[in-house]
PDB file of C-alpha atoms in Angstrom:
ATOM      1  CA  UNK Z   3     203.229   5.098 -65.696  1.00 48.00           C
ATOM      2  CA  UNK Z   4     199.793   3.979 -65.305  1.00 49.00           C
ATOM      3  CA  UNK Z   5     198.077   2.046 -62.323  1.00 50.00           C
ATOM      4  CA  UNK Z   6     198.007  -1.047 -64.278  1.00 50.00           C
ATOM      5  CA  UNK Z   7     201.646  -1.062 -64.652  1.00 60.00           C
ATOM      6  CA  UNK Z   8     202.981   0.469 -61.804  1.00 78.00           C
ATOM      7  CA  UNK Z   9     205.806  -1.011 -59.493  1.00 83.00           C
ATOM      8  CA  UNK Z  10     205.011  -3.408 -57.132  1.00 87.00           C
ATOM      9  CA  UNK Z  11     207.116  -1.757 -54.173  1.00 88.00           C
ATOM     10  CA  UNK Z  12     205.648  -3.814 -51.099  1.00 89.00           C
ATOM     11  CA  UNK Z  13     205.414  -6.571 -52.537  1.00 91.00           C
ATOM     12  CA  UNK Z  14     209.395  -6.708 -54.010  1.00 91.00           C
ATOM     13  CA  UNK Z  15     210.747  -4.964 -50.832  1.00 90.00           C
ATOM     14  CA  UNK Z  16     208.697  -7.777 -48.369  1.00 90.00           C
ATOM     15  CA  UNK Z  17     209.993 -10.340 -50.934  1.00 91.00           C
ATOM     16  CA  UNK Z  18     213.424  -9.548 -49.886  1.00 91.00           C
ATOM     17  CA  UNK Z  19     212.809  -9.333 -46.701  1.00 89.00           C
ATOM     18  CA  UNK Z  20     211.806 -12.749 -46.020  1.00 89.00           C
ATOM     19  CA  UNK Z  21     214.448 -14.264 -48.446  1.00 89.00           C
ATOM     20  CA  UNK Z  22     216.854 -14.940 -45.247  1.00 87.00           C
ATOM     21  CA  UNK Z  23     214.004 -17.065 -43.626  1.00 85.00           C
ATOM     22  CA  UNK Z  24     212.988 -18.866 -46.347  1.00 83.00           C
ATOM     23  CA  UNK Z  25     216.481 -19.870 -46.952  1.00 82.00           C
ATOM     24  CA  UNK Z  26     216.838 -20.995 -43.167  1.00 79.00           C
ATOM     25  CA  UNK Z  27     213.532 -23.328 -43.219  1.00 79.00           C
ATOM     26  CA  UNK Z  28     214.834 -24.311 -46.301  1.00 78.00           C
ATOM     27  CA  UNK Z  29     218.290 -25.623 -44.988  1.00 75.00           C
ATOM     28  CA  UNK Z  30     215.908 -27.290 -41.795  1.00 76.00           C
ATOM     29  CA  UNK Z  31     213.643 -28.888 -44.230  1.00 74.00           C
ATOM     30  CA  UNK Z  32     216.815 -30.439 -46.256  1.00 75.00           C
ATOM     31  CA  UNK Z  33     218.223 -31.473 -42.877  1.00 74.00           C
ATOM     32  CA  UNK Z  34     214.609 -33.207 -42.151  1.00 72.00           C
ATOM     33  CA  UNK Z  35     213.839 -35.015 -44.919  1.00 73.00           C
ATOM     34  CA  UNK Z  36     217.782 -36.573 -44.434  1.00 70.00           C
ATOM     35  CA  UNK Z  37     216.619 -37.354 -40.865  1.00 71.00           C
ATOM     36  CA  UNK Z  38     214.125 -38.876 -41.951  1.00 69.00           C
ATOM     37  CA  UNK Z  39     215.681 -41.604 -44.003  1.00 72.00           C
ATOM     38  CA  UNK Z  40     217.240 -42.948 -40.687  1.00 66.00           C
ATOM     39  CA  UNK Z  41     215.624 -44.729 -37.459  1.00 57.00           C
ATOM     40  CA  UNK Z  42     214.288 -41.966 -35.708  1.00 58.00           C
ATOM     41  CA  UNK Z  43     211.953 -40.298 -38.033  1.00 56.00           C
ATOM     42  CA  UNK Z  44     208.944 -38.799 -35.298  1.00 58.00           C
ATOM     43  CA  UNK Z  45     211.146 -37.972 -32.808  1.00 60.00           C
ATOM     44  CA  UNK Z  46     213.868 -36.109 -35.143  1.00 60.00           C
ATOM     45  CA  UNK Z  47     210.736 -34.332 -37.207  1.00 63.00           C
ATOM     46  CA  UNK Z  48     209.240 -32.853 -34.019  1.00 67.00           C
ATOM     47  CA  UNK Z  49     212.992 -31.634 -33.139  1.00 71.00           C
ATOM     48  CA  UNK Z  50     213.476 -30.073 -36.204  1.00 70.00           C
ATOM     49  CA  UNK Z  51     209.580 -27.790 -36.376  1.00 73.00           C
ATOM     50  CA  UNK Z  52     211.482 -25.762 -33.500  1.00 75.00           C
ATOM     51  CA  UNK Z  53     214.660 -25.560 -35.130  1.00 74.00           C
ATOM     52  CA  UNK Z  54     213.177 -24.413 -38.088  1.00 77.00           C
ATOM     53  CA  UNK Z  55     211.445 -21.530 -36.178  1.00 78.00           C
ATOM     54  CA  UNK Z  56     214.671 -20.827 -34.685  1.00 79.00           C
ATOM     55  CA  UNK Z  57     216.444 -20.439 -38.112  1.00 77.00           C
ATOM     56  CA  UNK Z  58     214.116 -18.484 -40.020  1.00 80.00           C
ATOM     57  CA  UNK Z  59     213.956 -15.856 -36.773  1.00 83.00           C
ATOM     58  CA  UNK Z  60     218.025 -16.052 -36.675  1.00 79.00           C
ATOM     59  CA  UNK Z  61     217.882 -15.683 -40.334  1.00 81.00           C
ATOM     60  CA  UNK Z  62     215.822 -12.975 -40.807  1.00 82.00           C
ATOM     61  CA  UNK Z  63     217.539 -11.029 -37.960  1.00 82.00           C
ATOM     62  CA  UNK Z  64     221.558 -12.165 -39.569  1.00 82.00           C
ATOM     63  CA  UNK Z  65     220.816 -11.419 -42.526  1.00 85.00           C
ATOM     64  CA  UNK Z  66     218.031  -9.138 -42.251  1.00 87.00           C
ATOM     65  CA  UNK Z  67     220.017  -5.692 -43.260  1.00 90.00           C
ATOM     66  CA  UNK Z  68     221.770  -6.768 -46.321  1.00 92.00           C
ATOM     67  CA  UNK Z  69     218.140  -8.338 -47.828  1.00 92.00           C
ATOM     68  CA  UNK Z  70     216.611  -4.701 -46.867  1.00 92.00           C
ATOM     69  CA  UNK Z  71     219.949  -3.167 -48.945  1.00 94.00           C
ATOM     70  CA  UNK Z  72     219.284  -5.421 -51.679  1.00 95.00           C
ATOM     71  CA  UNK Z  73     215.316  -5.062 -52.164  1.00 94.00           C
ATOM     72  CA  UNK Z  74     215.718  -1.106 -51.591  1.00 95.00           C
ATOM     73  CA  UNK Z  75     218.362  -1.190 -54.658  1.00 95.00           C
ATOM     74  CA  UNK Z  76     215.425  -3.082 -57.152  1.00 94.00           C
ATOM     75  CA  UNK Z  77     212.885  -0.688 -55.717  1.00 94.00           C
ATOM     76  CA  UNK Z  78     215.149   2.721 -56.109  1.00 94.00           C
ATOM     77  CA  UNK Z  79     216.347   1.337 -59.795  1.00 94.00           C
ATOM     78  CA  UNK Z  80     212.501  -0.149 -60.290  1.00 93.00           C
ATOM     79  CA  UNK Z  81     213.985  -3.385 -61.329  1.00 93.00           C
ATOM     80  CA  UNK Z  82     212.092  -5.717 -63.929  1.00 92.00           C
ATOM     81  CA  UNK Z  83     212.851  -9.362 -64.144  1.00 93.00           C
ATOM     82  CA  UNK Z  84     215.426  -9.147 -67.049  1.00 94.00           C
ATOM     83  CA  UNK Z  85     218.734 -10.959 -67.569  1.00 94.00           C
ATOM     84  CA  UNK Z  86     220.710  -7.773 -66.621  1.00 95.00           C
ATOM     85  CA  UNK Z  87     219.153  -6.555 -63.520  1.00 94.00           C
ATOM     86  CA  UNK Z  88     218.956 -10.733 -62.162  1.00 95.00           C
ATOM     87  CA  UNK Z  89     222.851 -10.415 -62.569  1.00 96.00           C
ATOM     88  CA  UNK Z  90     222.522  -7.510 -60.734  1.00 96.00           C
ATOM     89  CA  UNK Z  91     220.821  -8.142 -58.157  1.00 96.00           C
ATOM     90  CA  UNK Z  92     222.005 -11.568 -57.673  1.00 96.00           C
ATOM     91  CA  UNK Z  93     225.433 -10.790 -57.570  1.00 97.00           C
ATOM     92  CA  UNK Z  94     224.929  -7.491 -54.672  1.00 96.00           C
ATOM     93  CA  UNK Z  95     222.949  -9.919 -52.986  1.00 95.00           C
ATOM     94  CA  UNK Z  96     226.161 -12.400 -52.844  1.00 95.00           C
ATOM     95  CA  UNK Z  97     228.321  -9.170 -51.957  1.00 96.00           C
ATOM     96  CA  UNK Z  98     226.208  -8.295 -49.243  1.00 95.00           C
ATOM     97  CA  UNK Z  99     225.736 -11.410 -48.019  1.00 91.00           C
ATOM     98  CA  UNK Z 100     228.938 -12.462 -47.622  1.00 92.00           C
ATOM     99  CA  UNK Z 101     230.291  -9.110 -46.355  1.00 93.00           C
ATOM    100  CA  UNK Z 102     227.933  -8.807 -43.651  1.00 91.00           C
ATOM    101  CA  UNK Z 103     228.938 -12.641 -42.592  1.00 88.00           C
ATOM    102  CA  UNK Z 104     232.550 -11.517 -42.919  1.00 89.00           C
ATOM    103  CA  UNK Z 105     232.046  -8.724 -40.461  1.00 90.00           C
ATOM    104  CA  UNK Z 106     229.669 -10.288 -38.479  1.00 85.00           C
ATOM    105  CA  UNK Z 107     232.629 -12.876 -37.836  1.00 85.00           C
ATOM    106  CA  UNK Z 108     235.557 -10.206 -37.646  1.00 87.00           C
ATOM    107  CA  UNK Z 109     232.874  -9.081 -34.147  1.00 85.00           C
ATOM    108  CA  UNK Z 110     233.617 -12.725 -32.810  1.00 81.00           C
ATOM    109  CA  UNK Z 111     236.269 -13.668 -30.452  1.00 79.00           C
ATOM    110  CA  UNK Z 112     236.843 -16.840 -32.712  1.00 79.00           C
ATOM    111  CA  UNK Z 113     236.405 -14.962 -35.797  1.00 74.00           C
ATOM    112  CA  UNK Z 114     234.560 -18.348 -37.465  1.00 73.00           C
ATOM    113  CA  UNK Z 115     231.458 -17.494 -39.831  1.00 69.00           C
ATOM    114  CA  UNK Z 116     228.120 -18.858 -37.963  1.00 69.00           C
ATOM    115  CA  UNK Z 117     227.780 -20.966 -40.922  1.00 68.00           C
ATOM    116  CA  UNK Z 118     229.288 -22.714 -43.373  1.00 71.00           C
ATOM    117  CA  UNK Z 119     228.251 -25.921 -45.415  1.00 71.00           C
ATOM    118  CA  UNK Z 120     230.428 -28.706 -46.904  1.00 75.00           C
ATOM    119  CA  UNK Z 121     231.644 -27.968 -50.196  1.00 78.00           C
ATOM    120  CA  UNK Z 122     230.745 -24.270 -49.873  1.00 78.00           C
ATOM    121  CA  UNK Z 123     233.105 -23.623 -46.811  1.00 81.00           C
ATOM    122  CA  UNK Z 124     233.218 -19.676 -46.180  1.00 83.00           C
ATOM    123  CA  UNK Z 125     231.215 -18.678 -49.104  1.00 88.00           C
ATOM    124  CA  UNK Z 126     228.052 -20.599 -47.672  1.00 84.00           C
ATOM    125  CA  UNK Z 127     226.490 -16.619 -46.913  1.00 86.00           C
ATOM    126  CA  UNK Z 128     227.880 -15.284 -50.735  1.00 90.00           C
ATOM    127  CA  UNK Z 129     226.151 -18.888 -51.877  1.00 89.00           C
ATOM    128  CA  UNK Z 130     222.759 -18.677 -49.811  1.00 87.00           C
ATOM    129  CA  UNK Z 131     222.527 -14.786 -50.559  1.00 90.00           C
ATOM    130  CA  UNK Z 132     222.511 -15.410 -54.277  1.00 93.00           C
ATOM    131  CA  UNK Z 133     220.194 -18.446 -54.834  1.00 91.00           C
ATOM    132  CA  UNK Z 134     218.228 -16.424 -52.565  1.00 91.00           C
ATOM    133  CA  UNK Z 135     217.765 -13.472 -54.749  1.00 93.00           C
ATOM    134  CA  UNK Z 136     217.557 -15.849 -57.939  1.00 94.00           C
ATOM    135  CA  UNK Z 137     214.281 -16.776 -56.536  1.00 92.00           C
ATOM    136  CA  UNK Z 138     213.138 -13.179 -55.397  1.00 92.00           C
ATOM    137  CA  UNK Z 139     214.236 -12.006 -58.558  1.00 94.00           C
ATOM    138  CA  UNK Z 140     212.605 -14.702 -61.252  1.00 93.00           C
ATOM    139  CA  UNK Z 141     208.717 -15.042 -58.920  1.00 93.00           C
ATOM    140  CA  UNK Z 142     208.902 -11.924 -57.898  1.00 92.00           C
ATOM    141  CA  UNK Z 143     210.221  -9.150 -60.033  1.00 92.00           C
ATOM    142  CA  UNK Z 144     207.528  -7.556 -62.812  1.00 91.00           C
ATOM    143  CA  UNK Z 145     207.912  -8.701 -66.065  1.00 89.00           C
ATOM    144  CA  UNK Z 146     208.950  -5.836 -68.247  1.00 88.00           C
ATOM    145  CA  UNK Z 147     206.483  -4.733 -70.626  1.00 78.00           C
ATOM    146  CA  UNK Z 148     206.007  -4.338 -73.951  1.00 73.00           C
ATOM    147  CA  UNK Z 149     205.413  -0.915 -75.760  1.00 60.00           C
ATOM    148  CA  UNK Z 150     202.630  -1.887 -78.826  1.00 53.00           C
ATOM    149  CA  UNK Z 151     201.667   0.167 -81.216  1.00 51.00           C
ATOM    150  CA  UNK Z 152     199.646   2.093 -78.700  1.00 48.00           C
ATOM    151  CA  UNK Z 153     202.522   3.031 -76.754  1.00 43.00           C
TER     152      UNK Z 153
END
């Protein structure tokens, strides 16, 4: 393989790396922009910039492992952004995800996930992991190549 198309490794493995803290600003930013279609807007938008800090740090250190696990897998198998290796990785991701939650939890005197959202219940962490590493997977991933004529 050539420089031109060699395997991004950084860039994939750091990808999936900072999935988990994407995802948590994400779920602050959702939370936001609700706040913000009630009365206090300012004061609930400055709350939130240090709550979003918080989740993408709690996040990343949660969820941290499994998103390693996952981005070593594409980088060991040299994934490319095809329909088999998205179902792949998407559905280890999920796996992982929701494993890790499920023993993180077992650790717990409670035993209750850290979190779950309405509709998804306990598989908020199988849910989050995998729309997650959809994204990772379709921006980030190389595009196979084509072999021409050339080779």
């Amino acid at each position: 393989m050539d420089d031109q198309h060699a395997y991004s490794t950084p860039r994939v493995l750091l990808a999936f790396i900072a999935a988990p803290s994407l995802t948590g600003l994400l779920l602050v930013l959702a939370e936001l922009v609700h706040s913000l279609m009630g009365a206090s807007a300012l004061t609930n938008a400055l709350g939130y910039f240090g709550l979003a800090v918080v989740m993408m740090i709690g996040a990343l250190m949660f969820y941290g492992i499994p998103a390693v696990l996952v981005g070593l897998t594409c980088v060991v198998l040299r994934l490319q952004r095809t329909w088999r290796a998205g179902s792949l990785v998407v559905s280890l991701a999920a796996l992982l995800s929701q494993g890790w939650a499920e023993f993180m939890a077992s650790q717990t005197i409670s035993g209750e996930l850290f979190l779950t959202l309405p509709g998804l219940g306990r598989l908020t962490s199988a849910a989050l992991g995998a729309g997650a590493s959809l994204v990772v997977v379709w921006w980030v991933l190389p595009k196979p190549r084509r072999e021409g004529l050339g080779g």
